[in-house]
XYZ file of C-alpha atoms in Angstrom:
544
model
C 0.050 -0.089 0.103
C 3.080 2.199 -0.369
C 5.855 2.866 -2.882
C 8.472 0.777 -0.949
C 8.898 -2.775 -2.217
C 7.897 -5.691 0.062
C 9.741 -9.051 -0.097
C 7.359 -11.921 -0.511
C 8.106 -15.606 0.386
C 6.136 -17.762 -2.158
C 5.702 -21.327 -1.228
C 4.615 -24.136 -3.625
C 2.535 -27.074 -2.804
C 5.710 -29.252 -3.012
C 7.218 -27.247 0.036
C 6.868 -28.937 3.362
C 4.978 -26.329 5.285
C 4.077 -28.426 8.301
C 6.294 -28.178 11.415
C 8.764 -30.958 12.022
C 7.516 -32.520 15.319
C 9.857 -35.373 15.204
C 11.507 -36.320 18.598
C 14.546 -37.541 16.629
C 17.587 -36.429 18.609
C 19.726 -35.992 15.597
C 20.110 -32.949 13.269
C 21.038 -32.166 9.723
C 17.831 -32.527 7.726
C 17.977 -28.755 6.820
C 21.737 -29.081 5.592
C 23.106 -29.729 2.237
C 25.884 -32.093 3.238
C 27.833 -31.590 0.073
C 28.469 -28.046 1.047
C 29.002 -28.561 4.718
C 32.826 -28.629 5.828
C 34.206 -32.058 6.966
C 34.591 -32.435 10.815
C 38.279 -32.257 11.469
C 38.207 -35.038 14.047
C 35.830 -36.454 16.527
C 35.778 -33.896 19.402
C 36.791 -35.098 22.826
C 33.971 -33.222 24.712
C 34.148 -33.967 28.397
C 31.061 -35.778 29.717
C 30.605 -33.102 32.583
C 31.256 -30.121 30.132
C 28.048 -28.403 31.152
C 28.917 -28.861 34.910
C 32.181 -26.799 34.231
C 32.511 -23.258 35.752
C 31.909 -20.525 33.131
C 35.696 -19.546 32.973
C 36.453 -23.181 32.024
C 33.640 -23.436 29.535
C 34.959 -20.328 27.785
C 38.373 -21.753 27.690
C 37.105 -24.875 25.935
C 34.950 -23.029 23.449
C 38.062 -20.793 22.573
C 40.131 -23.749 22.128
C 37.647 -25.447 19.862
C 36.763 -28.339 22.175
C 33.467 -29.121 20.004
C 34.667 -27.719 16.861
C 35.319 -31.266 15.397
C 31.781 -32.642 15.855
C 28.633 -31.614 14.289
C 26.671 -33.822 16.497
C 28.516 -32.253 19.475
C 27.397 -28.901 18.665
C 23.851 -29.995 18.086
C 23.749 -31.370 21.566
C 25.489 -28.377 23.269
C 24.052 -25.376 21.570
C 20.597 -25.696 22.922
C 21.728 -26.474 26.506
C 24.128 -23.511 26.463
C 21.384 -21.113 25.171
C 19.013 -22.432 27.960
C 21.391 -21.063 30.368
C 21.148 -17.460 29.060
C 19.170 -15.176 31.271
C 16.170 -13.801 29.470
C 12.843 -12.121 30.247
C 10.247 -14.147 32.115
C 7.854 -14.241 29.193
C 9.883 -15.429 26.270
C 8.129 -17.435 23.322
C 9.294 -20.969 23.255
C 9.032 -24.030 20.914
C 5.289 -24.573 21.721
C 4.451 -21.011 20.994
C 6.436 -21.313 17.605
C 4.315 -24.446 16.652
C 1.079 -22.624 17.467
C 1.959 -19.553 15.425
C 3.637 -21.313 12.436
C 0.615 -23.718 12.454
C -1.818 -20.844 12.117
C 0.496 -18.896 9.504
C 1.693 -21.780 7.424
C -0.880 -24.834 8.115
C -2.305 -24.826 4.718
C -0.367 -26.759 2.090
C -1.837 -24.575 -0.831
C 0.365 -21.728 -2.295
C 0.761 -19.296 0.524
C 2.638 -15.891 0.599
C 3.901 -14.109 3.591
C 6.125 -10.985 3.506
C 9.470 -11.031 5.393
C 9.499 -8.755 8.502
C 10.328 -5.161 7.754
C 13.325 -5.385 10.053
C 15.113 -7.405 7.528
C 15.076 -4.595 4.936
C 18.569 -3.995 3.793
C 20.043 -6.804 6.017
C 21.810 -9.856 4.297
C 20.250 -13.179 4.761
C 22.888 -15.755 4.353
C 21.989 -19.310 3.910
C 25.380 -20.834 4.317
C 25.099 -24.804 3.835
C 21.303 -24.947 4.158
C 19.443 -27.127 1.560
C 16.014 -25.818 -0.073
C 13.992 -27.130 2.847
C 16.368 -25.381 5.229
C 16.074 -22.035 3.367
C 12.192 -22.309 3.615
C 12.447 -23.171 7.351
C 14.728 -20.077 7.949
C 12.207 -17.686 6.304
C 9.334 -19.321 8.271
C 11.312 -18.754 11.497
C 12.151 -15.199 10.704
C 8.405 -14.381 9.788
C 7.464 -15.891 13.284
C 10.067 -13.637 15.004
C 8.517 -10.602 13.277
C 5.176 -11.805 14.535
C 6.317 -12.452 18.151
C 8.840 -9.582 18.619
C 7.010 -6.690 16.977
C 9.362 -4.212 18.699
C 12.363 -5.185 16.503
C 12.963 -2.562 13.876
C 16.449 -3.319 12.542
C 18.638 -6.386 13.143
C 21.495 -7.261 10.738
C 22.797 -10.044 12.826
C 19.620 -11.809 13.457
C 19.082 -13.692 10.135
C 22.722 -15.029 9.982
C 22.403 -16.090 13.547
C 19.118 -18.000 12.608
C 20.862 -19.726 9.786
C 23.734 -20.877 11.711
C 21.683 -22.285 14.552
C 19.282 -23.996 12.093
C 22.275 -26.287 10.875
C 22.378 -27.746 14.408
C 18.746 -27.950 15.257
C 16.430 -30.821 15.188
C 13.384 -28.965 14.068
C 12.379 -25.430 13.461
C 10.689 -25.043 16.757
C 13.967 -25.642 18.553
C 15.786 -23.232 16.462
C 13.215 -20.598 17.171
C 13.415 -21.163 20.839
C 17.064 -20.747 20.912
C 16.768 -17.552 18.882
C 14.067 -16.131 21.032
C 16.101 -16.595 24.176
C 19.035 -14.657 22.515
C 16.603 -11.842 21.482
C 15.140 -11.789 25.079
C 18.257 -11.736 26.941
C 18.549 -9.516 29.878
C 21.946 -10.439 31.059
C 23.571 -7.218 32.387
C 26.024 -5.526 30.060
C 26.023 -8.625 27.806
C 23.568 -8.132 24.918
C 23.621 -10.699 22.088
C 21.419 -9.085 19.234
C 20.830 -5.375 18.461
C 17.258 -4.823 17.672
C 16.974 -1.135 16.343
C 18.886 0.994 14.074
C 19.842 3.261 16.968
C 21.289 0.355 18.912
C 23.075 -0.965 15.769
C 24.457 2.339 14.924
C 25.631 2.795 18.570
C 27.570 -0.528 18.220
C 29.169 0.566 14.896
C 30.411 3.704 16.528
C 31.618 1.713 19.566
C 33.563 -0.466 17.223
C 35.013 2.605 15.582
C 36.068 3.683 19.009
C 37.763 0.344 19.792
C 39.468 0.226 16.383
C 40.836 3.792 16.916
C 42.294 2.497 20.273
C 43.518 -1.090 19.487
C 44.164 -0.863 15.731
C 45.798 2.545 15.161
C 47.554 1.612 11.979
C 44.573 0.012 10.284
C 42.458 2.822 11.487
C 44.932 5.454 9.877
C 44.930 3.326 6.736
C 41.000 3.607 6.486
C 40.924 7.095 7.443
C 43.279 7.948 4.624
C 41.524 5.866 2.070
C 37.831 6.513 2.845
C 35.862 9.904 2.765
C 33.739 8.557 5.671
C 35.366 6.384 8.268
C 32.089 5.705 10.037
C 30.448 4.433 6.901
C 33.095 1.817 6.725
C 32.785 0.844 10.293
C 29.011 0.667 9.913
C 29.613 -2.602 8.086
C 31.770 -4.373 10.659
C 29.207 -6.789 11.382
C 28.817 -7.842 7.958
C 32.600 -8.727 7.992
C 31.672 -11.588 10.338
C 28.145 -12.523 9.109
C 27.820 -13.175 6.306
C 31.417 -12.269 5.493
C 33.340 -15.034 7.057
C 33.266 -18.640 5.517
C 30.931 -20.993 7.153
C 33.963 -22.938 9.100
C 35.076 -19.444 10.546
C 31.705 -18.200 11.159
C 30.564 -21.384 13.393
C 33.865 -21.088 15.431
C 32.855 -17.604 16.323
C 29.331 -18.725 17.240
C 30.771 -21.373 19.651
C 32.316 -18.556 21.750
C 29.597 -15.986 21.026
C 26.866 -18.145 22.766
C 28.974 -18.036 25.968
C 30.479 -14.469 25.821
C 28.043 -12.333 23.941
C 28.680 -9.311 21.633
C 32.114 -8.547 23.078
C 33.499 -11.600 21.203
C 32.281 -10.008 17.815
C 34.306 -6.837 18.476
C 37.320 -9.106 19.220
C 37.084 -10.945 15.994
C 36.315 -7.838 13.856
C 39.306 -6.224 15.316
C 41.424 -9.138 14.608
C 40.248 -9.099 11.064
C 41.139 -5.464 10.876
C 44.590 -5.917 12.042
C 45.078 -8.873 9.517
C 43.709 -6.716 6.660
C 46.286 -3.984 7.533
C 49.227 -6.605 7.520
C 47.953 -7.959 4.221
C 47.517 -4.539 2.668
C 50.921 -3.256 3.721
C 53.090 -1.781 2.398
C 51.221 -0.711 -0.765
C 47.897 -0.089 1.246
C 44.398 -0.517 -0.429
C 44.515 -1.106 -4.062
C 41.374 0.543 -5.182
C 39.048 3.263 -4.322
C 36.325 1.086 -2.554
C 37.823 0.321 0.845
C 34.665 -1.251 1.911
C 34.511 -3.765 -1.002
C 38.119 -4.506 -0.397
C 37.495 -5.256 3.148
C 34.599 -7.588 2.281
C 36.664 -9.347 -0.295
C 39.445 -9.821 2.160
C 37.115 -11.333 4.806
C 35.593 -13.784 2.166
C 39.076 -14.959 1.344
C 40.318 -14.915 5.044
C 41.333 -18.736 4.812
C 44.153 -17.911 2.365
C 45.745 -15.287 4.947
C 45.234 -17.027 8.390
C 43.714 -20.124 9.980
C 40.733 -19.805 12.190
C 42.680 -20.902 15.211
C 45.247 -18.180 14.582
C 42.633 -15.692 14.018
C 40.913 -16.637 17.276
C 44.274 -16.596 19.072
C 44.935 -13.062 17.916
C 41.282 -11.927 18.715
C 41.704 -13.161 22.422
C 45.109 -11.546 22.611
C 43.601 -8.073 22.301
C 43.191 -6.356 25.837
C 39.714 -4.929 25.439
C 37.783 -3.073 28.043
C 35.366 -5.046 30.275
C 31.694 -5.700 29.190
C 30.667 -2.813 31.567
C 33.038 -0.542 30.175
C 32.002 -1.260 26.600
C 28.437 -1.025 27.614
C 29.100 2.411 29.078
C 30.663 3.498 25.711
C 27.765 2.188 23.763
C 25.406 4.109 26.034
C 27.370 7.428 25.298
C 27.420 6.741 21.549
C 23.721 6.032 21.659
C 23.018 9.389 23.615
C 25.020 11.128 20.713
C 22.801 9.563 18.031
C 19.590 10.558 19.965
C 21.049 14.314 19.941
C 21.444 13.893 16.172
C 17.782 13.015 15.981
C 17.960 9.126 15.762
C 15.056 7.465 17.391
C 14.487 3.886 18.709
C 11.670 3.204 16.240
C 13.756 4.602 13.166
C 14.498 1.902 10.614
C 17.091 3.931 8.582
C 18.807 7.373 8.879
C 16.928 10.109 7.194
C 20.272 11.995 6.797
C 23.846 11.481 6.419
C 25.480 10.991 9.911
C 29.095 11.659 8.994
C 30.471 15.113 8.915
C 31.451 16.495 5.486
C 34.921 17.823 5.797
C 35.127 19.155 2.076
C 33.717 22.506 3.203
C 36.020 22.729 6.145
C 38.484 25.740 5.809
C 41.478 26.491 7.926
C 44.866 28.184 7.716
C 46.442 25.529 10.138
C 45.220 22.212 8.559
C 43.925 21.020 5.136
C 40.461 19.316 4.812
C 42.230 16.026 4.401
C 44.353 16.502 7.566
C 41.281 17.556 9.643
C 39.506 14.292 8.411
C 42.358 12.392 9.780
C 41.994 14.333 13.152
C 38.266 13.817 13.237
C 38.759 9.999 12.727
C 40.923 10.009 15.871
C 38.334 11.614 18.294
C 35.701 9.523 19.899
C 32.847 8.382 17.471
C 30.140 10.141 19.605
C 31.763 13.462 19.036
C 32.758 13.017 15.486
C 28.973 13.076 14.437
C 28.955 16.797 15.023
C 30.665 19.277 12.634
C 33.632 21.419 13.879
C 32.576 24.991 15.159
C 35.578 27.505 15.279
C 35.740 29.045 18.865
C 39.097 30.788 18.883
C 41.609 31.728 16.300
C 44.805 33.930 16.879
C 44.218 35.556 13.558
C 40.767 36.664 14.545
C 40.815 36.945 18.167
C 44.578 37.685 19.075
C 47.040 36.120 21.258
C 45.566 36.735 24.827
C 45.405 33.591 26.833
C 42.373 34.977 28.818
C 40.685 35.692 25.546
C 41.210 31.960 24.632
C 39.735 30.789 27.986
C 36.678 33.208 27.381
C 36.073 31.808 23.802
C 36.275 28.129 24.794
C 34.519 28.019 28.166
C 31.184 26.452 27.994
C 32.112 23.972 25.395
C 33.298 20.395 25.327
C 34.998 18.691 23.900
C 37.384 20.903 22.041
C 40.195 20.335 19.560
C 43.289 22.474 19.876
C 45.265 22.982 16.569
C 48.754 24.596 16.783
C 50.970 25.688 13.878
C 54.591 26.633 14.447
C 56.638 29.236 12.671
C 58.358 26.302 11.094
C 55.049 24.997 9.517
C 54.791 22.034 11.786
C 51.318 21.216 13.105
C 50.375 19.631 16.409
C 47.382 19.671 18.738
C 45.317 17.982 21.339
C 41.784 16.488 21.897
C 40.470 17.912 25.126
C 37.530 16.168 26.679
C 36.461 18.597 29.271
C 35.324 22.235 29.461
C 38.234 24.709 30.178
C 35.950 26.348 32.919
C 36.707 23.569 35.122
C 40.088 24.936 35.885
C 38.290 27.442 38.214
C 37.296 24.758 40.479
C 40.729 24.528 41.824
C 40.579 27.920 43.231
C 43.919 29.742 43.545
C 45.918 26.592 42.792
C 46.300 25.129 39.288
C 44.632 21.658 39.400
C 44.272 19.061 36.748
C 41.038 18.028 35.210
C 39.794 16.158 32.161
C 39.341 12.472 31.345
C 41.472 9.595 29.939
C 40.034 10.397 26.458
C 42.286 13.399 26.177
C 45.244 12.791 23.854
C 47.929 14.879 21.928
C 48.839 14.432 18.383
C 50.964 15.692 15.446
C 49.867 16.253 11.925
C 53.070 17.657 10.386
C 55.674 16.711 9.388
C 54.211 13.176 10.218
C 50.779 12.255 11.719
C 50.694 10.436 15.053
C 48.598 10.281 18.105
C 49.791 9.904 21.687
C 47.180 8.775 24.265
C 46.831 7.617 27.891
C 49.257 4.671 28.597
C 46.599 2.860 30.550
C 44.502 2.345 27.337
C 46.761 -0.104 25.916
C 48.463 -1.426 29.198
C 45.683 -1.389 31.998
C 47.838 -3.817 34.006
C 50.015 -0.592 34.867
C 47.224 0.599 37.179
C 47.833 -2.050 39.618
C 51.569 -1.008 39.996
C 50.739 2.787 40.499
C 51.564 3.987 43.908
C 49.017 6.293 45.599
C 50.139 9.904 45.305
C 49.320 12.685 47.808
C 51.280 15.218 45.969
C 49.600 18.391 44.597
C 49.303 19.018 40.925
C 51.857 21.300 39.430
C 51.333 24.758 38.387
C 51.989 25.403 34.739
C 54.919 27.720 34.938
C 56.326 29.021 31.651
C 59.868 27.758 32.201
C 58.736 24.045 32.911
C 58.800 21.787 29.903
C 55.256 20.647 29.020
C 54.022 18.251 31.542
C 57.395 17.429 32.974
C 57.458 19.389 36.193
C 59.447 17.731 39.046
C 56.475 18.373 41.440
C 54.086 16.432 39.154
C 52.473 13.153 40.467
C 53.246 9.737 39.277
C 53.426 9.811 35.599
C 50.775 6.981 35.140
C 47.870 8.724 37.033
C 44.743 10.013 35.728
C 41.209 11.709 37.211
C 37.546 11.792 38.334
C 35.333 13.864 36.235
C 33.090 16.599 37.767
C 29.542 15.941 38.401
C 27.352 15.434 35.244
C 25.529 18.397 33.748
C 22.352 17.684 32.134
C 22.566 17.180 28.389
C 26.277 16.436 28.453
C 27.546 13.498 26.765
C 28.979 11.007 29.092
C 32.690 11.273 29.726
C 34.538 8.053 29.334
C 37.922 6.527 30.406
C 37.742 8.304 33.853
C 39.265 6.836 37.036
C 35.960 4.674 37.726
C 36.728 2.623 34.505
C 39.929 1.177 36.024
C 41.001 0.019 39.298
C 43.157 3.035 40.028
C 44.502 4.140 43.420
C 44.159 7.941 42.871
C 41.365 10.347 42.120
C 43.683 12.447 39.902
C 44.436 9.515 37.683
C 42.699 10.627 34.380
C 43.163 14.334 34.382
C 45.382 15.797 31.664
C 44.424 19.425 31.385
C 45.673 22.262 33.306
C 45.245 26.038 32.790
C 46.251 29.120 34.556
C 47.158 32.683 33.924
C 50.716 31.660 33.069
C 49.905 28.909 30.533
C 48.193 25.617 29.793
C 49.467 22.005 30.334
C 48.182 18.973 28.293
C 49.638 15.764 29.451
C 51.370 14.780 32.791
C 54.566 13.114 33.946
C 57.424 12.136 31.709
């Protein structure tokens, strides 16, 4: 009844539309075994595997304990998913049989539109046979019927297809999928169910790539006009991008550890892409297509065991810290007008730097700087607050122009033509809270950078080496005053060089600061503060 196309599933009389109610404990009637990879070797799955503690289960899954047995996965998957904490009222196999019998009970030609949340989402079939493809569509239609709040979910069809390979019937597959959809485990979501949640996870991945894959991030920032657009497809690198043998190994761990595993694998793929693309860099103008092609041929570059080993070697934030970052990104999207019920963005999210003009940096250089800052801030176009060519060289004038704004980016051009700067996470007005003394403020998201002659970024040491936090002694010394004769951040009175700070109380409408002291087990309340300002000068950084 509108101009938008509707996808229709048309089933002939020959299709088996009745629900398989067989009690057969086996699986595989949805699978084309000619396409299915051979099991490597019979898995030695411990008899008491389900009684093992969660940490031990994770270790076994990461090591591929049940990777060699299709039957082993078929036995384990439903039992592992039954352990997922979910909402009290969650549709199960009996509900599926009832709804599917009502929708698809007649054997005559039937047509049912696929749910709207699948619009624009890939629907991989992997090794499913025609009967399995039909079953997959029926399951997704029933998900749309029973979960009407889902508006956008790129992961859901791939997850349904993978689970169907190891399900004894459609009803069991549906029940497993429903429990993952309805999961209410704290800070451990499995499936994004709206465009807002999905886009927040894409921005979170961009933040993680910025922190953990700086070389690959710089490569993409240099090759793509819109870095966020590249990272918006990070989930499709995994599903349906990865070959079945890789995808199902990811699923083994995903069922136990949730979405954090997907971030790990995607970061490992990005690191591997950087290694494979060096030193020539991307060969064409379409970096997104090159990434997808690379992931599709990943077996030529690295084994699944090596990929998982590299993924779990990355020191990521905890689930809670990632969740906090997702919430901050979600809030930024809401400020840009994205709503929970919105299916697709009605405008372009990324900032167009082509119209950016500056005497300090070029548009291309500013695009790189914008790729370094946290994703939730890069959604917004830069606004010029202060310039020495326009506002003069008074430090007090600098403070006056910048107060009331956060975050800010400071760009400095020397008389020799070199360009450096800093990303400053907090409002300069916070310097006044120290009274007559010059105290530090800010959060661990602050960083300094160079643009010319070489582009590089220097950030908080704890981001890459969180274990250093445990070795930091508690400091009772006062923060230094930024005297003109002291080298930048190297005063002899400065506290321990690895300390940072607690942010000030939140103002309404402010985007949540991240990487503050509460996100790490730090012994000092000044541990994430890297900004200091007085009448004599400013300091960005601390220690040696």
